[in-house]
Amino acid sequence: MTGPAVAASSRWVDEEGVREPGGSVHAWQRGTNQTLCGVPLHKAGLERFPHVLWIDARWLADTTEERMVLCHRCTAAAGDRGDRRRWTRHRPRP
Ligand SMILES: [Zn+2]
């Protein structure tokens, strides 16, 4: 898995039973105790979603009817990589 994962203020479960982030959604780098924009997870009551990539959360927010509000500061900090295919195309060839 590449890129930051997600921390969020609430959760919901999709049709496949996977725990998904909801409410206030931030980017979170695994192994750290704060979001990409600098909010301490425990202080803000944010739950970790190590199985959900930030770029997937961005796609999810556009397609789900669940309430997901992506943090603008995390969006800026993570860079404009919302489209996985566009991102892949930018990767240098080996
Ligand atoms: Zn944030």
Coordinates of C-alpha atoms and ligand atoms in Angstrom, one line a residue:
M1 CA 0.0 0.0 0.0
T2 CA 1.3 3.5 -0.8
G3 CA 0.5 7.0 0.3
P4 CA -1.2 8.2 3.5
A5 CA -4.1 6.3 5.0
V6 CA -7.2 7.9 6.7
A7 CA -8.3 9.0 10.1
A8 CA -11.9 10.1 10.6
S9 CA -14.4 11.3 13.3
S10 CA -17.0 8.6 12.5
R11 CA -17.4 5.4 10.6
W12 CA -19.9 3.5 8.5
V13 CA -19.9 0.0 7.0
D14 CA -20.2 -0.6 3.3
E15 CA -22.1 -3.3 1.5
E16 CA -19.1 -5.7 1.8
G17 CA -18.9 -5.2 5.6
V18 CA -15.8 -3.0 5.3
R19 CA -15.3 -0.2 7.9
E20 CA -15.2 3.1 6.0
P21 CA -14.4 6.6 7.3
G22 CA -17.1 9.2 7.8
G23 CA -17.7 12.6 9.2
S24 CA -14.6 14.7 9.3
V25 CA -12.0 12.8 7.2
H26 CA -8.2 13.5 7.4
A27 CA -5.1 12.0 5.8
W28 CA -3.0 10.0 8.2
Q29 CA 0.5 8.6 7.8
R30 CA 0.8 5.2 9.3
G31 CA 3.0 5.1 12.4
T32 CA 2.3 8.7 13.4
N33 CA -0.1 9.9 16.0
Q34 CA -1.4 12.9 14.1
T35 CA -3.1 13.7 10.8
L36 CA -1.2 15.1 7.9
C37 CA -2.5 18.6 8.8
G38 CA -1.1 18.2 12.3
V39 CA -4.2 17.3 14.4
P40 CA -3.4 14.8 17.2
L41 CA -5.6 11.8 16.7
H42 CA -6.5 11.0 20.3
K43 CA -7.1 14.6 21.2
A44 CA -9.5 15.1 18.2
G45 CA -11.2 11.7 18.8
L46 CA -10.2 10.5 15.3
E47 CA -10.3 6.8 14.5
R48 CA -7.5 5.2 12.3
F49 CA -8.4 3.5 9.1
P50 CA -5.1 1.9 8.1
H51 CA -6.9 -0.2 5.4
V52 CA -8.3 2.9 3.6
L53 CA -5.9 4.9 1.5
W54 CA -6.4 8.7 1.3
I55 CA -6.8 8.6 -2.5
D56 CA -9.5 6.0 -2.1
A57 CA -11.3 8.1 0.5
R58 CA -11.3 11.0 -1.9
W59 CA -12.9 8.8 -4.5
L60 CA -15.3 7.4 -1.9
A61 CA -16.4 10.9 -0.8
D62 CA -17.4 11.6 -4.4
T63 CA -19.4 8.5 -4.9
T64 CA -21.0 7.6 -1.5
E65 CA -24.1 9.1 0.0
E66 CA -22.6 8.8 3.5
R67 CA -21.5 12.1 5.0
M68 CA -17.7 12.5 4.4
V69 CA -16.1 15.9 4.7
L70 CA -12.5 15.8 3.5
C71 CA -10.0 18.1 5.3
H72 CA -8.9 20.8 3.0
R73 CA -5.5 21.1 4.7
C74 CA -4.9 17.4 4.3
T75 CA -6.0 17.6 0.7
A76 CA -3.4 20.2 0.1
A77 CA -0.7 18.4 2.1
A78 CA -1.3 15.1 0.3
G79 CA -1.0 16.8 -3.1
D80 CA -3.5 16.6 -5.9
R81 CA -3.6 12.9 -6.4
G82 CA -7.3 12.2 -6.3
D83 CA -7.3 10.3 -9.5
R84 CA -5.5 7.0 -9.1
R85 CA -5.0 6.5 -12.8
R86 CA -3.7 10.0 -13.3
W87 CA -1.4 9.5 -10.4
T88 CA -0.1 6.2 -11.8
R89 CA 0.6 7.8 -15.1
H90 CA 2.9 10.3 -13.4
R91 CA 5.0 7.6 -11.9
P92 CA 8.4 7.4 -13.5
R93 CA 9.1 4.3 -15.5
P94 CA 11.7 1.9 -14.2
Ligands
ZN1 ZN -6.6 17.3 8.1

